[in-house]
Amino acid sequence: MFQLIDGKATSTTIKDEIAEEVIQLVKNGGKVPHLAAILVGHDGASETYVASKERSCSKVGFISTVIRLEDSITETELLEKVNEINKDPDIDGLIVQLPLPKHINEQKVIEAILPEKDVDGFHPVNVGKMVIGLPGFISATPAGILELLKRYRIKTSGKSCVVIGRSNIVGKPMSILLSQKTEFGNATVTLCHSRTPNLKEVCAQADIIIAALGKAEFLTADMVKEGAVVIDVGITRVKSEKTKSGWKLLGDVKFDEVAPKCSYITPVPGGVGPMTIVSLLRNTLLASKKEIYKGIS
Ligand code: GUN
């Protein structure tokens, strides 16, 4: 019988912990953490994510500001906005919701955010620090997955881990964090992607599989070993007549057939997604306390 890894319940517990920390922080004369999000255009998924981030901020007692900009904004104008927020001492963390319109160079925008305000952990300085094991902001989804593994006491040390997908946001950092010399690292990691020829065989020998390729219901039962731990990072929105919103979310894992083979598995929704937001809150709290970039104001 598999155990469901309940990201929603875990995220609620952590949000309560963060809310308590904020109360104590303010009581001791600290400032209320403030997260700013830039949202360009009207992409449905991005609107949903940003709204959810706003709700979570208010739940834990943070201030949040959403800066909405039209699709027609130029790269220069967006970079100016980022600079303005960089200089605003009241704002602790800044995220620019991705994807951005085609005419804007995403990497340029990411690199314009001050590393000490980059609570998404996307800036090369933070990525570099993560790679060599220095304190920095860790990208929210991998950090959320590690937190789930910790809280469910799932051992990674000495385990064989397969990460499917090599994105800068999830697959790449996840593979590095799991192989690091840390308590929730020390795994032997294989990073698979679209050019991996024998993916099924590689997955079928894994103790832990992280599916982060963004293809709905890609991972099937024949690719999973009996007793494996499966973490599903996928969120593909598909039209549905059964839901009020007209959409439903599908993971990268064919849950119904994979789950019975697993020791632990995350559902979609309610698995990794809520943990991603919690990591963002945690990073914002760290940014406001200046615990990672000490002494930088
Ligand atoms: N788009 C999809 N996921 C993310 C995320 O974690 N951060 C930002 N900024 N954009 C995203």
Short mmCIF file of C-alpha atoms and ligand atoms in Angstrom, two decimals:
data_model
loop_
_atom_site.label_atom_id
_atom_site.label_comp_id
_atom_site.label_asym_id
_atom_site.label_seq_id
_atom_site.Cartn_x
_atom_site.Cartn_y
_atom_site.Cartn_z
CA MET A 1 0.00 0.00 0.00
CA PHE A 2 1.44 3.36 -0.98
CA GLN A 3 1.55 6.43 1.21
CA LEU A 4 0.40 9.68 -0.29
CA ILE A 5 2.80 12.59 0.25
CA ASP A 6 0.41 15.35 1.16
CA GLY A 7 2.00 18.58 -0.01
CA LYS A 8 -1.09 20.60 0.79
CA ALA A 9 -1.20 19.54 4.45
CA THR A 10 2.59 19.89 4.79
CA SER A 11 2.49 23.35 3.25
CA THR A 12 -0.26 24.40 5.69
CA THR A 13 1.90 23.26 8.62
CA ILE A 14 4.91 25.18 7.29
CA LYS A 15 2.83 28.29 6.60
CA ASP A 16 1.69 28.20 10.24
CA GLU A 17 5.35 27.95 11.29
CA ILE A 18 6.29 30.91 9.06
CA ALA A 19 3.32 32.97 10.32
CA GLU A 20 4.48 32.37 13.90
CA GLU A 21 8.02 33.39 12.96
CA VAL A 22 6.72 36.62 11.42
CA ILE A 23 4.80 37.42 14.61
CA GLN A 24 7.96 36.90 16.68
CA LEU A 25 10.08 38.85 14.21
CA VAL A 26 7.80 41.87 14.32
CA LYS A 27 7.47 41.63 18.10
CA ASN A 28 11.25 41.89 18.30
CA GLY A 29 11.32 45.01 16.17
CA GLY A 30 11.96 43.33 12.81
CA LYS A 31 10.23 44.36 9.60
CA VAL A 32 7.28 42.62 7.97
CA PRO A 33 8.62 40.62 4.99
CA HIS A 34 7.56 42.08 1.65
CA LEU A 35 7.42 40.12 -1.62
CA ALA A 36 6.91 41.85 -4.97
CA ALA A 37 5.83 39.98 -8.09
CA ILE A 38 5.96 41.33 -11.62
CA LEU A 39 3.34 39.85 -13.92
CA VAL A 40 3.61 40.69 -17.61
CA GLY A 41 0.54 40.10 -19.79
CA HIS A 42 -2.50 37.94 -19.07
CA ASP A 43 -1.39 34.30 -19.31
CA GLY A 44 -4.01 32.24 -17.47
CA ALA A 45 -1.58 29.94 -15.65
CA SER A 46 0.67 32.84 -14.60
CA GLU A 47 -2.36 34.78 -13.28
CA THR A 48 -3.34 31.72 -11.20
CA TYR A 49 0.18 31.28 -9.78
CA VAL A 50 0.58 34.94 -8.87
CA ALA A 51 -2.88 35.06 -7.24
CA SER A 52 -1.96 31.99 -5.22
CA LYS A 53 1.37 33.54 -4.16
CA GLU A 54 -0.52 36.68 -3.05
CA ARG A 55 -2.99 34.64 -0.98
CA SER A 56 -0.14 32.71 0.65
CA CYS A 57 1.70 35.93 1.53
CA SER A 58 -1.36 37.31 3.24
CA LYS A 59 -1.86 34.00 5.13
CA VAL A 60 1.59 34.20 6.72
CA GLY A 61 1.43 37.93 7.39
CA PHE A 62 3.73 39.15 4.61
CA ILE A 63 3.11 42.24 2.53
CA SER A 64 2.79 41.45 -1.16
CA THR A 65 2.74 43.75 -4.13
CA VAL A 66 1.82 42.66 -7.65
CA ILE A 67 3.05 44.86 -10.46
CA ARG A 68 0.97 44.21 -13.55
CA LEU A 69 2.46 45.22 -16.86
CA GLU A 70 1.06 44.92 -20.37
CA ASP A 71 2.43 42.49 -22.99
CA SER A 72 3.48 45.51 -25.01
CA ILE A 73 6.06 46.62 -22.43
CA THR A 74 9.59 46.89 -23.84
CA GLU A 75 12.55 45.01 -22.38
CA THR A 76 14.11 48.32 -21.33
CA GLU A 77 10.97 49.39 -19.48
CA LEU A 78 10.80 46.06 -17.67
CA LEU A 79 14.48 46.25 -16.71
CA GLU A 80 13.85 49.77 -15.36
CA LYS A 81 11.01 48.42 -13.20
CA VAL A 82 13.27 45.67 -11.85
CA ASN A 83 15.92 48.29 -11.02
CA GLU A 84 13.39 50.42 -9.23
CA ILE A 85 12.40 47.48 -7.02
CA ASN A 86 16.05 46.55 -6.47
CA LYS A 87 16.54 49.98 -4.98
CA ASP A 88 13.40 49.94 -2.83
CA PRO A 89 14.55 49.14 0.72
CA ASP A 90 11.02 48.16 1.75
CA ILE A 91 10.86 45.24 -0.72
CA ASP A 92 12.76 42.13 0.39
CA GLY A 93 12.07 39.72 -2.45
CA LEU A 94 11.25 40.10 -6.14
CA ILE A 95 9.98 37.52 -8.59
CA VAL A 96 9.26 38.06 -12.26
CA GLN A 97 6.65 35.53 -13.26
CA LEU A 98 7.75 33.44 -16.25
CA PRO A 99 7.24 32.98 -19.13
CA LEU A 100 7.75 36.47 -20.47
CA PRO A 101 6.58 37.66 -23.92
CA LYS A 102 8.84 36.52 -26.78
CA HIS A 103 10.35 39.97 -27.41
CA ILE A 104 11.85 40.07 -23.91
CA ASN A 105 15.06 38.24 -23.05
CA GLU A 106 14.18 36.28 -19.91
CA GLN A 107 17.76 35.67 -18.90
CA LYS A 108 18.55 39.38 -19.06
CA VAL A 109 15.62 40.10 -16.76
CA ILE A 110 16.59 37.34 -14.30
CA GLU A 111 20.14 38.70 -14.17
CA ALA A 112 18.86 42.21 -13.51
CA ILE A 113 17.34 41.14 -10.17
CA LEU A 114 19.71 41.67 -7.24
CA PRO A 115 20.86 38.24 -6.02
CA GLU A 116 19.89 39.20 -2.47
CA LYS A 117 16.29 39.86 -3.61
CA ASP A 118 16.13 36.87 -6.01
CA VAL A 119 13.85 34.69 -3.89
CA ASP A 120 13.12 32.46 -6.92
CA GLY A 121 16.80 31.49 -6.85
CA PHE A 122 17.11 31.89 -10.63
CA HIS A 123 20.01 34.40 -10.73
CA PRO A 124 23.34 32.82 -11.82
CA VAL A 125 24.90 33.95 -8.51
CA ASN A 126 22.34 31.95 -6.54
CA VAL A 127 22.54 29.00 -8.93
CA GLY A 128 26.34 29.05 -8.63
CA LYS A 129 26.22 29.16 -4.83
CA MET A 130 23.82 26.21 -4.81
CA VAL A 131 26.12 24.19 -7.08
CA ILE A 132 29.11 24.59 -4.76
CA GLY A 133 27.06 24.22 -1.58
CA LEU A 134 27.23 27.84 -0.37
CA PRO A 135 24.26 29.54 1.28
CA GLY A 136 22.06 31.25 -1.29
CA PHE A 137 18.47 31.19 -2.47
CA ILE A 138 17.54 27.75 -3.75
CA SER A 139 14.99 27.55 -6.52
CA ALA A 140 11.57 27.07 -4.94
CA THR A 141 10.41 23.79 -6.48
CA PRO A 142 13.56 21.72 -5.72
CA ALA A 143 13.65 23.25 -2.21
CA GLY A 144 10.00 22.26 -1.73
CA ILE A 145 10.69 18.69 -2.87
CA LEU A 146 13.63 18.38 -0.45
CA GLU A 147 11.41 19.66 2.36
CA LEU A 148 8.77 17.04 1.54
CA LEU A 149 11.41 14.27 1.58
CA LYS A 150 12.65 15.58 4.95
CA ARG A 151 9.24 15.84 6.55
CA TYR A 152 8.26 12.34 5.38
CA ARG A 153 11.66 11.04 6.51
CA ILE A 154 12.38 9.57 3.09
CA LYS A 155 16.07 8.72 2.96
CA THR A 156 18.01 9.72 -0.12
CA SER A 157 21.51 8.75 1.02
CA GLY A 158 22.87 5.87 -1.03
CA LYS A 159 19.67 5.72 -3.10
CA SER A 160 19.46 5.64 -6.82
CA CYS A 161 17.57 8.74 -8.02
CA VAL A 162 16.35 9.46 -11.50
CA VAL A 163 15.39 13.02 -12.41
CA ILE A 164 13.47 13.32 -15.68
CA GLY A 165 13.79 16.78 -17.22
CA ARG A 166 16.76 19.16 -17.28
CA SER A 167 15.11 22.57 -16.84
CA ASN A 168 17.06 25.32 -15.09
CA ILE A 169 14.19 25.74 -12.62
CA VAL A 170 13.65 22.13 -11.55
CA GLY A 171 15.54 19.24 -13.15
CA LYS A 172 19.08 20.63 -13.12
CA PRO A 173 19.04 22.05 -9.56
CA MET A 174 17.21 18.96 -8.27
CA SER A 175 19.87 16.65 -9.67
CA ILE A 176 22.62 18.71 -8.02
CA LEU A 177 20.91 19.00 -4.63
CA LEU A 178 20.20 15.26 -4.46
CA SER A 179 23.81 14.41 -5.21
CA GLN A 180 25.30 16.88 -2.71
CA LYS A 181 27.05 15.79 0.46
CA THR A 182 24.13 16.65 2.73
CA GLU A 183 21.63 14.68 4.77
CA PHE A 184 19.00 14.88 2.06
CA GLY A 185 21.53 14.42 -0.70
CA ASN A 186 24.14 11.68 -1.04
CA ALA A 187 22.08 10.00 -3.74
CA THR A 188 23.43 8.56 -6.97
CA VAL A 189 21.63 10.72 -9.50
CA THR A 190 20.86 10.11 -13.16
CA LEU A 191 19.52 13.12 -15.06
CA CYS A 192 17.38 11.96 -17.98
CA HIS A 193 15.97 14.03 -20.81
CA SER A 194 14.53 13.87 -24.31
CA ARG A 195 17.75 12.36 -25.75
CA THR A 196 18.00 9.55 -23.18
CA PRO A 197 17.60 6.39 -25.29
CA ASN A 198 16.69 3.81 -22.65
CA LEU A 199 14.59 5.92 -20.34
CA LYS A 200 12.22 3.13 -19.37
CA GLU A 201 15.07 0.85 -18.22
CA VAL A 202 16.82 3.68 -16.36
CA CYS A 203 13.63 4.67 -14.52
CA ALA A 204 12.75 1.05 -13.73
CA GLN A 205 15.90 0.66 -11.58
CA ALA A 206 15.37 3.88 -9.58
CA ASP A 207 14.57 4.05 -5.87
CA ILE A 208 13.36 7.63 -6.29
CA ILE A 209 11.95 9.21 -9.46
CA ILE A 210 11.44 12.95 -9.87
CA ALA A 211 9.25 13.51 -12.95
CA ALA A 212 9.78 17.08 -14.14
CA LEU A 213 9.55 17.02 -17.91
CA GLY A 214 6.17 18.72 -18.38
CA LYS A 215 4.43 15.97 -20.34
CA ALA A 216 1.07 14.94 -18.94
CA GLU A 217 0.91 11.33 -17.64
CA PHE A 218 4.29 10.45 -19.15
CA LEU A 219 5.50 8.11 -16.41
CA THR A 220 3.66 4.81 -16.61
CA ALA A 221 3.63 1.74 -14.32
CA ASP A 222 6.08 -0.24 -16.50
CA MET A 223 8.72 2.45 -15.86
CA VAL A 224 8.53 2.18 -12.07
CA LYS A 225 10.10 -0.33 -9.71
CA GLU A 226 8.01 -1.91 -6.95
CA GLY A 227 8.43 0.19 -3.76
CA ALA A 228 9.81 3.30 -5.51
CA VAL A 229 9.23 6.87 -4.33
CA VAL A 230 7.67 9.00 -7.08
CA ILE A 231 7.62 12.80 -7.00
CA ASP A 232 5.46 14.43 -9.67
CA VAL A 233 6.41 17.98 -10.61
CA GLY A 234 4.20 18.23 -13.72
CA ILE A 235 1.28 20.60 -13.97
CA THR A 236 -0.34 20.54 -17.38
CA ARG A 237 -3.65 22.35 -17.63
CA VAL A 238 -6.16 20.51 -19.78
CA LYS A 239 -9.75 21.45 -20.63
CA SER A 240 -12.34 19.61 -18.57
CA GLU A 241 -16.12 19.66 -18.58
CA LYS A 242 -16.21 18.24 -15.08
CA THR A 243 -14.70 21.18 -13.20
CA LYS A 244 -16.19 24.59 -12.43
CA SER A 245 -13.18 26.41 -13.86
CA GLY A 246 -13.28 24.42 -17.11
CA TRP A 247 -9.70 23.22 -16.49
CA LYS A 248 -8.08 20.38 -14.67
CA LEU A 249 -4.45 19.74 -13.79
CA LEU A 250 -2.53 16.65 -14.88
CA GLY A 251 0.84 15.59 -13.53
CA ASP A 252 3.73 13.95 -15.39
CA VAL A 253 2.78 10.64 -13.75
CA LYS A 254 -0.08 8.33 -14.68
CA PHE A 255 -1.11 8.31 -11.06
CA ASP A 256 -3.77 5.57 -11.00
CA GLU A 257 -1.50 2.89 -12.44
CA VAL A 258 1.81 4.07 -10.90
CA ALA A 259 0.62 4.66 -7.30
CA PRO A 260 -0.05 0.98 -6.43
CA LYS A 261 3.62 0.17 -7.16
CA CYS A 262 5.01 2.98 -4.98
CA SER A 263 6.01 3.26 -1.34
CA TYR A 264 5.38 7.03 -1.51
CA ILE A 265 3.91 9.23 -4.23
CA THR A 266 2.86 12.88 -4.58
CA PRO A 267 -0.55 13.69 -6.09
CA VAL A 268 -1.33 16.46 -8.60
CA PRO A 269 -2.73 18.80 -7.48
CA GLY A 270 -1.81 18.95 -3.80
CA GLY A 271 1.72 17.55 -3.97
CA VAL A 272 4.73 19.57 -5.06
CA GLY A 273 2.77 22.70 -6.12
CA PRO A 274 1.85 24.01 -2.64
CA MET A 275 5.41 23.29 -1.45
CA THR A 276 6.86 25.50 -4.18
CA ILE A 277 4.96 28.48 -2.81
CA VAL A 278 6.06 27.66 0.74
CA SER A 279 9.73 27.69 -0.37
CA LEU A 280 9.19 31.08 -1.94
CA LEU A 281 7.77 32.33 1.38
CA ARG A 282 10.72 30.81 3.26
CA ASN A 283 13.20 32.50 0.90
CA THR A 284 11.38 35.83 1.33
CA LEU A 285 11.57 35.50 5.11
CA LEU A 286 15.31 34.77 4.84
CA ALA A 287 15.71 37.76 2.52
CA SER A 288 13.95 40.06 4.96
CA LYS A 289 16.11 38.79 7.83
CA LYS A 290 19.21 39.17 5.63
CA GLU A 291 20.34 35.79 6.85
CA ILE A 292 21.84 34.63 3.57
CA TYR A 293 23.35 37.84 2.24
CA LYS A 294 24.46 39.13 5.61
CA GLY A 295 24.81 42.84 6.10
CA ILE A 296 23.43 43.77 2.68
CA SER A 297 20.62 46.30 2.99
N1 GUN B 1 6.77 30.19 -13.88
C1 GUN B 1 6.57 28.90 -13.57
N2 GUN B 1 7.12 28.61 -12.38
C2 GUN B 1 7.69 29.74 -11.93
C3 GUN B 1 8.41 30.09 -10.75
O1 GUN B 1 8.67 29.27 -9.86
N3 GUN B 1 8.83 31.38 -10.66
C4 GUN B 1 8.59 32.29 -11.63
N4 GUN B 1 9.05 33.53 -11.46
N5 GUN B 1 7.93 32.00 -12.74
C5 GUN B 1 7.47 30.74 -12.87
#
